[in-house]
mmCIF file of C-alpha atoms in Angstrom:
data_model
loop_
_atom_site.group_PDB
_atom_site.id
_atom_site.type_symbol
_atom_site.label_atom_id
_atom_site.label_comp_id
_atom_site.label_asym_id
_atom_site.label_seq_id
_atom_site.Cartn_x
_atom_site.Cartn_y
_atom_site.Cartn_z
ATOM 1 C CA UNK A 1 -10.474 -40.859 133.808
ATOM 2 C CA UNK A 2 -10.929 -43.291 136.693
ATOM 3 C CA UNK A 3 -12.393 -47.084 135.553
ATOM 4 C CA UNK A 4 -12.948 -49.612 137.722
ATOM 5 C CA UNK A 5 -12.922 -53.298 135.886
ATOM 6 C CA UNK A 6 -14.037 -56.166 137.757
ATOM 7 C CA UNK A 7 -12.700 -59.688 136.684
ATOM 8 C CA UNK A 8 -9.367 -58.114 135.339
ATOM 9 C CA UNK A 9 -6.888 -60.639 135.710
ATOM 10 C CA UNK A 10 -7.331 -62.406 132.742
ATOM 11 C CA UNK A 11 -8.960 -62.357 128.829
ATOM 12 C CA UNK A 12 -10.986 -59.336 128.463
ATOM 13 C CA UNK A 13 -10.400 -57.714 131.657
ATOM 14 C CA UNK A 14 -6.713 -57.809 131.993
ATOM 15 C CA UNK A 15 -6.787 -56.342 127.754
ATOM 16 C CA UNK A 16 -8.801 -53.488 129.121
ATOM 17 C CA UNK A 17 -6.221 -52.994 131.831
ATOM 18 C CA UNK A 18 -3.460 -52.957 129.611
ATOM 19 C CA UNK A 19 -4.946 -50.155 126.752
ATOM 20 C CA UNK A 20 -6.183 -48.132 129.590
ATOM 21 C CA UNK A 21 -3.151 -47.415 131.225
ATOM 22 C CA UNK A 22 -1.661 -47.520 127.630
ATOM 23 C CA UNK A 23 -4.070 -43.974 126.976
ATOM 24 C CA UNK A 24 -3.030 -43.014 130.449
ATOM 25 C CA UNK A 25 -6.413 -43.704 132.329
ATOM 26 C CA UNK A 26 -6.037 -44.533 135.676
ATOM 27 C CA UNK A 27 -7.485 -48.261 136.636
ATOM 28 C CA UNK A 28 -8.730 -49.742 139.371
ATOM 29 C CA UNK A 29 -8.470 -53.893 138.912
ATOM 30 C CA UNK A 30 -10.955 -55.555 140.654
ATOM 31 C CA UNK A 31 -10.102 -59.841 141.230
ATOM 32 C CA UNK A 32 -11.097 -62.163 143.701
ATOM 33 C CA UNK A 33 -9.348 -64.275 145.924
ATOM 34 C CA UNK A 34 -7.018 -66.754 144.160
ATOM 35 C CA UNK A 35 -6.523 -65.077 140.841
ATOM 36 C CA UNK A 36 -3.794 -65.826 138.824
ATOM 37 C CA UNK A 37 -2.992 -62.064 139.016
ATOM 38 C CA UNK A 38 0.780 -62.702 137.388
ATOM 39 C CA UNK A 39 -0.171 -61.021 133.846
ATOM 40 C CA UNK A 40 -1.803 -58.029 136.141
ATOM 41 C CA UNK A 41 1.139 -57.769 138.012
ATOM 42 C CA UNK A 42 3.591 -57.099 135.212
ATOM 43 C CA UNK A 43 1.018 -54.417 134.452
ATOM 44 C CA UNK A 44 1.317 -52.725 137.805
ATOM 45 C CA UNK A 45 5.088 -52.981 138.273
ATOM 46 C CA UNK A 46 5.290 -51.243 134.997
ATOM 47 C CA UNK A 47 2.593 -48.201 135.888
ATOM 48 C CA UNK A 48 2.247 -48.262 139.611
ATOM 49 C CA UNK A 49 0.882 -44.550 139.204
ATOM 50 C CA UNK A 50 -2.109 -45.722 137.171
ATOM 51 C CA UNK A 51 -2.827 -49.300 138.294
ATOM 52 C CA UNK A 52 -4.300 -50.046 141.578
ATOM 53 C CA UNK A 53 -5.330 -53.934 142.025
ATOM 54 C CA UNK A 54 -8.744 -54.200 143.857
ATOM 55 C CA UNK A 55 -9.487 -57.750 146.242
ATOM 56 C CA UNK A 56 -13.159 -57.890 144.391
ATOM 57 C CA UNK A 57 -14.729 -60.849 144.547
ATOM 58 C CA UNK A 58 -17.839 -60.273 143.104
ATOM 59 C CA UNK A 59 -20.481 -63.169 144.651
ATOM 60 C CA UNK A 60 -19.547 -61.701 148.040
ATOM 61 C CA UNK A 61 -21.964 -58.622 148.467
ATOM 62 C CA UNK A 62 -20.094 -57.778 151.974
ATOM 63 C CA UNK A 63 -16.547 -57.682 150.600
ATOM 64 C CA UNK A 64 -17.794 -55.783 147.483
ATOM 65 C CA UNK A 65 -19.147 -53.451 149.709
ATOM 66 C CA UNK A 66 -15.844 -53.432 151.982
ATOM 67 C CA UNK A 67 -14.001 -52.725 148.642
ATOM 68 C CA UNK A 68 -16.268 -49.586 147.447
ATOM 69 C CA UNK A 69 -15.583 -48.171 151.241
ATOM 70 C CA UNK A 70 -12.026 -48.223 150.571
ATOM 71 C CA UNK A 71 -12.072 -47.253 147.415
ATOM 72 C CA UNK A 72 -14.067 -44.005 148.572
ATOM 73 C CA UNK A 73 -10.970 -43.240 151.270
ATOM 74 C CA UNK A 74 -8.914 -42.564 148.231
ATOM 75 C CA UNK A 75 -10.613 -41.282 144.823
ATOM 76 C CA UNK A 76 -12.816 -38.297 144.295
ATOM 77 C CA UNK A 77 -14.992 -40.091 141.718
ATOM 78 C CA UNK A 78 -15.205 -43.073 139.772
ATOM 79 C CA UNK A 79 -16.096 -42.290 135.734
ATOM 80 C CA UNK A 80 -16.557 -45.808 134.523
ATOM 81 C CA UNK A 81 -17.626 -48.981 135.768
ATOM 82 C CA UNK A 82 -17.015 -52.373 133.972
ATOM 83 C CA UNK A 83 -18.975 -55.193 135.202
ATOM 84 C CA UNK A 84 -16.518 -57.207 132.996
ATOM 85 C CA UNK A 85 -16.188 -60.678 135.744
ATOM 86 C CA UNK A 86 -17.823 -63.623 134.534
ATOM 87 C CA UNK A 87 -18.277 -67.321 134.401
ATOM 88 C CA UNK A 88 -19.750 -70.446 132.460
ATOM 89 C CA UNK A 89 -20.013 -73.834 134.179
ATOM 90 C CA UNK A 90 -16.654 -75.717 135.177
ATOM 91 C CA UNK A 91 -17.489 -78.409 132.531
ATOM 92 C CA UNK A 92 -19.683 -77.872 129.344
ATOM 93 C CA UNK A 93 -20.910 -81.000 130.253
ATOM 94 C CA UNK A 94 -22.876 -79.428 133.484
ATOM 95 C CA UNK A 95 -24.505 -77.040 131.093
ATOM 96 C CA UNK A 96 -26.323 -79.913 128.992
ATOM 97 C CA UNK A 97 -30.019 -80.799 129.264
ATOM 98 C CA UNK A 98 -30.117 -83.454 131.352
ATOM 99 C CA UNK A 99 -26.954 -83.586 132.705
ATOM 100 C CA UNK A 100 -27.873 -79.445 134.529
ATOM 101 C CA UNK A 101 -27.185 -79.052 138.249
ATOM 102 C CA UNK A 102 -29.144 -76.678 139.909
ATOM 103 C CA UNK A 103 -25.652 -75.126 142.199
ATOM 104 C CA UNK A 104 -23.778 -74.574 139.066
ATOM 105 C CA UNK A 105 -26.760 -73.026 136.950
ATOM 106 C CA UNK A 106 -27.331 -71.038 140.137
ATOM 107 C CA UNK A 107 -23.574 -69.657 141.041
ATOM 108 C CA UNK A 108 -23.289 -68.307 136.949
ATOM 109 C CA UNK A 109 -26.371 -66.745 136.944
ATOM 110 C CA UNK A 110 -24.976 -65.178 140.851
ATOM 111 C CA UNK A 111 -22.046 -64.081 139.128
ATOM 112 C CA UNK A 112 -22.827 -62.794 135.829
ATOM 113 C CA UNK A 113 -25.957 -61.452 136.487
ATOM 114 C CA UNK A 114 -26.879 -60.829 140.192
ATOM 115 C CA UNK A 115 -22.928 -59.272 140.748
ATOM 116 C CA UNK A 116 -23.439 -56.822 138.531
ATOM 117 C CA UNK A 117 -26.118 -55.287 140.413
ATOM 118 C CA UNK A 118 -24.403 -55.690 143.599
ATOM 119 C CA UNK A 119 -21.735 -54.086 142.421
ATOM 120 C CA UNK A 120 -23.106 -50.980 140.563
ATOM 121 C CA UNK A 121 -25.047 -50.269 144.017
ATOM 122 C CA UNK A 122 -21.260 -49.959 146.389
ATOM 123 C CA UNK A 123 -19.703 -47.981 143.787
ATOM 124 C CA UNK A 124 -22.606 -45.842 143.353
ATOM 125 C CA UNK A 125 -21.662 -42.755 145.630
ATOM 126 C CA UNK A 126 -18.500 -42.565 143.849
ATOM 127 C CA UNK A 127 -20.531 -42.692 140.512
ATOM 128 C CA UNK A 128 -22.200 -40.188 141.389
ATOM 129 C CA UNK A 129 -19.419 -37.532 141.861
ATOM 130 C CA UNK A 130 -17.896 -37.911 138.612
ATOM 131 C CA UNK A 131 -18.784 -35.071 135.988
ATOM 132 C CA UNK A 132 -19.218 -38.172 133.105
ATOM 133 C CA UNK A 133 -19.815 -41.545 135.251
ATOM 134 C CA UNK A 134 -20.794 -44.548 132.617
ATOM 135 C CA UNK A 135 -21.346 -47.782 133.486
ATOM 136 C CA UNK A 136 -20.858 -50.773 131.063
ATOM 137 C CA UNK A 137 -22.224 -54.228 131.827
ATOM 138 C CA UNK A 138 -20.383 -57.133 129.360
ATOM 139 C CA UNK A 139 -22.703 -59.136 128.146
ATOM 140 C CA UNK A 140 -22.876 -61.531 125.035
ATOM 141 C CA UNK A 141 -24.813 -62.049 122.074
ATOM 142 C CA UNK A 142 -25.320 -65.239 123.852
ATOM 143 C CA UNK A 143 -27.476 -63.339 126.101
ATOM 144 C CA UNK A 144 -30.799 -62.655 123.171
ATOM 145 C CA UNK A 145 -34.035 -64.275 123.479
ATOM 146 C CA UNK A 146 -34.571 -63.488 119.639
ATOM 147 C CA UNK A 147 -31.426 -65.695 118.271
ATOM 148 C CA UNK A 148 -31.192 -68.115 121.188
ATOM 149 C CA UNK A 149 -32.498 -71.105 118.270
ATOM 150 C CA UNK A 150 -29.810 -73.536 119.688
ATOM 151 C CA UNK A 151 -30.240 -75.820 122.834
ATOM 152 C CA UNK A 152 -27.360 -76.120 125.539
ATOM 153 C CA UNK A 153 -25.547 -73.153 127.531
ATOM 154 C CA UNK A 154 -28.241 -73.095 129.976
ATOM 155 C CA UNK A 155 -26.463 -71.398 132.554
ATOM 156 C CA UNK A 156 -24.350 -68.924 130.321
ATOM 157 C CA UNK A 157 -27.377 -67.768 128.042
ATOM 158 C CA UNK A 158 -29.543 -67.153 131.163
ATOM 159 C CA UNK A 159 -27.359 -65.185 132.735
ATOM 160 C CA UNK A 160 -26.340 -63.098 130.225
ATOM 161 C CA UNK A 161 -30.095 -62.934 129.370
ATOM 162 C CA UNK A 162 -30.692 -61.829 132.794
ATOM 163 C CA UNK A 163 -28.003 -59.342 132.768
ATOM 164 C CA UNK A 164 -29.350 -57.410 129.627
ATOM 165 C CA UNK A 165 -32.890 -57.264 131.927
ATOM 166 C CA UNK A 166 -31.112 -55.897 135.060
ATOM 167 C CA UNK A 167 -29.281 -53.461 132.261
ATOM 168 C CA UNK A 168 -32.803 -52.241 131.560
ATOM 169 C CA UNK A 169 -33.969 -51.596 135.300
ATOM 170 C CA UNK A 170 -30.525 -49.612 136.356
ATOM 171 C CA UNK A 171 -30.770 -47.481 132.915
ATOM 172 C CA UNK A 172 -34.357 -46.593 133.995
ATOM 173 C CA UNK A 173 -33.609 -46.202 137.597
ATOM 174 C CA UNK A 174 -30.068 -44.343 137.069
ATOM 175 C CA UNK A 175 -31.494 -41.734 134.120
ATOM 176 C CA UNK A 176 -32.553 -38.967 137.273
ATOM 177 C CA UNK A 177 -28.457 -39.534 138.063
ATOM 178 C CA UNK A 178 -27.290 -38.679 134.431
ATOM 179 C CA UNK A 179 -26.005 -42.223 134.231
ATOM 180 C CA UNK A 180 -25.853 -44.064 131.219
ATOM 181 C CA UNK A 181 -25.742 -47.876 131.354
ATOM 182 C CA UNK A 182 -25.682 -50.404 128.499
ATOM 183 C CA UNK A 183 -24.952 -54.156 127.528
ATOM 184 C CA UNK A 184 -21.918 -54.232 125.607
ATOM 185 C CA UNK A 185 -21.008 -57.456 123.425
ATOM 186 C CA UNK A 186 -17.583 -58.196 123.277
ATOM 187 C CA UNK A 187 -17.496 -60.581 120.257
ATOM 188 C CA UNK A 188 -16.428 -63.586 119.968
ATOM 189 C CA UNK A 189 -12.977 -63.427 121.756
ATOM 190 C CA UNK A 190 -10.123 -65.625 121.838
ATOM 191 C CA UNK A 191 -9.752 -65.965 125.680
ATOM 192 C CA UNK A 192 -9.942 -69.205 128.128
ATOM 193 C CA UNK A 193 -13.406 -68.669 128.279
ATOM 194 C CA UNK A 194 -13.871 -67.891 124.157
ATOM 195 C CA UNK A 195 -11.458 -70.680 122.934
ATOM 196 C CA UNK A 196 -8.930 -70.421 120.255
ATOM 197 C CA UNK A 197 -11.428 -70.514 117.498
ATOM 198 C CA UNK A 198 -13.012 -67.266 118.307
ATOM 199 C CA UNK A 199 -12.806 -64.492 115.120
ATOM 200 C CA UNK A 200 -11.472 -61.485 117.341
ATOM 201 C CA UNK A 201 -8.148 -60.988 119.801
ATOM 202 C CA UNK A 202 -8.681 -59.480 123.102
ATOM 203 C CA UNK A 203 -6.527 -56.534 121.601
ATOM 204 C CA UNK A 204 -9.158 -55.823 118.779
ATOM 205 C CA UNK A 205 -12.602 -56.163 120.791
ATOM 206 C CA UNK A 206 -11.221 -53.713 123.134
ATOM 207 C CA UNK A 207 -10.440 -51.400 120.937
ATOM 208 C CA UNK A 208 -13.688 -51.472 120.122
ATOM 209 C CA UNK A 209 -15.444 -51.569 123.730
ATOM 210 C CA UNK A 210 -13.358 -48.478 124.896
ATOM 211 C CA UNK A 211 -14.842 -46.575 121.513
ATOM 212 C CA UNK A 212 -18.199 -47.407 122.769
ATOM 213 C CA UNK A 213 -17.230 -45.949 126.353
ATOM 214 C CA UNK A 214 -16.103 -43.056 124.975
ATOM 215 C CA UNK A 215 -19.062 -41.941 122.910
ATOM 216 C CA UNK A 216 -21.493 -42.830 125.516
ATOM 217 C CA UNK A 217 -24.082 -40.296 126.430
ATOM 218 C CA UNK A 218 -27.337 -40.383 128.302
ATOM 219 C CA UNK A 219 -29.331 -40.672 124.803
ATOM 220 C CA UNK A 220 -27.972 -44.503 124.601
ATOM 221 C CA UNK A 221 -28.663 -45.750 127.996
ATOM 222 C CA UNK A 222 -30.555 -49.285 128.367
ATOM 223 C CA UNK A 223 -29.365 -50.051 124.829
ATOM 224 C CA UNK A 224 -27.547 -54.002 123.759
ATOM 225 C CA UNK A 225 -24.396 -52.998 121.944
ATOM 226 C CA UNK A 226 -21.823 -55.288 119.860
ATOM 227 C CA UNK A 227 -17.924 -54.122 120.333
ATOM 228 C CA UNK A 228 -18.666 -52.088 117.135
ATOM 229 C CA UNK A 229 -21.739 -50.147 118.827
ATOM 230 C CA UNK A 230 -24.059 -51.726 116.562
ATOM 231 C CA UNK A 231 -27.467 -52.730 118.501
ATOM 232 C CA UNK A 232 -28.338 -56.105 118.950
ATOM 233 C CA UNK A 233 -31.874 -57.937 118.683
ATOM 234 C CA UNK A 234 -33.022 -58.391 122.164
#
């Protein structure tokens, strides 16, 4: 199995590098300019036949597309996209009522929610000519109208919000294609962006977000999954 993970340099991403290559999938590692790609690296020294490190920078729809054309000059078919990249605001402070700027609101909801779509369309021909292609957008619980009974995170619960809607439209769209896509909710994980408080390791929510990949079939597309595959109230 081929999977392409965007944002994999760190937390999540880099996790799902590591127990991919671990089950002996072969990964492509998408990160954008200026990573800190030292964690990734020790990856690909140690499996240079499996890892292949992608320049990916998600907000830049003509490099994206650059990237898909390259990547089409070497695989036959891509079976799994992870729309894992995201952001919050440099400083929670920016994501306050009153204190919101309309640049920083704007470049989350660009990443975490516009990317996505950007980047499901480049890497769609090579979707298309795998026998099982899947594609997995990472959202957060963060992300549901129903619970959202808390103010602040303006930026991060809109996107995220706005990403589960644009989860809805490719399902629909992609269903002629035999192409599942879902939301998938990591958890609460302790990364840079989850904090040290968070209940779950990267190690354990992947575990649990590469069970979800594996079962997926046409029957759940357009669904809002937690790590376990449990839905979530929209």
């Amino acid at each position: 199995m081929y999977i392409l993970i965007t944002g994999a340099n760190r937390g999540i991403g880099l996790e799902l590098v590591r127990q991919c290559v671990a089950r002996g999938d072969r990964v492509g590692a998408g990160v954008r300019s200026g990573s800190d790609t030292r964690e990734l690296q020790k990856i690909v020294l140690k499996h240079p036949d499996h890892v292949g490190v992608l320049h990916l920078p998600v907000d830049q729809q003509a490099l994206v597309q650059e990237a898909a054309l390259h990547a089409a000059q070497t695989l036959d078919a891509l079976d799994v996209l992870v729309n894992n990249a995201g952001i919050n605001p440099e400083t929670p402070a920016e994501d306050t009522f009153g204190a919101l700027q309309e640049a920083s609101v704007l470049h989350v909801l660009h990443v975490n929610a516009v990317a996505p779509l950007i980047v499901a369309q480049a890497f769609m021909p090579l979707l298309k000519k795998s026998p099982r292609p899947r594609i997995i957008n990472i959202t957060s619980e963060m992300g549901s109208l129903a619970d959202k009974t808390y103010g602040g995170s303006y930026a991060y619960c809109m996107s995220k919000a706005a990403l589960n809607m644009a989860t809805r439209g490719m399902a629909a769209d992609l269903r002629k294609d035999d192409i599942p896509v879902v939301a998938l909710d990591p958890g609460w994980v302790r990364t840079d962006m989850g904090g040290p408080s968070a209940s779950l390791s990267p190690a354990e929510s992947v575990r649990g977000i590469l069970r979800v990949i594996d079962t997926l079939t046409l029957k759940d597309t357009g669904r809002y999954l937690d790590y376990t595959g449990r839905d979530h109230r929209w």
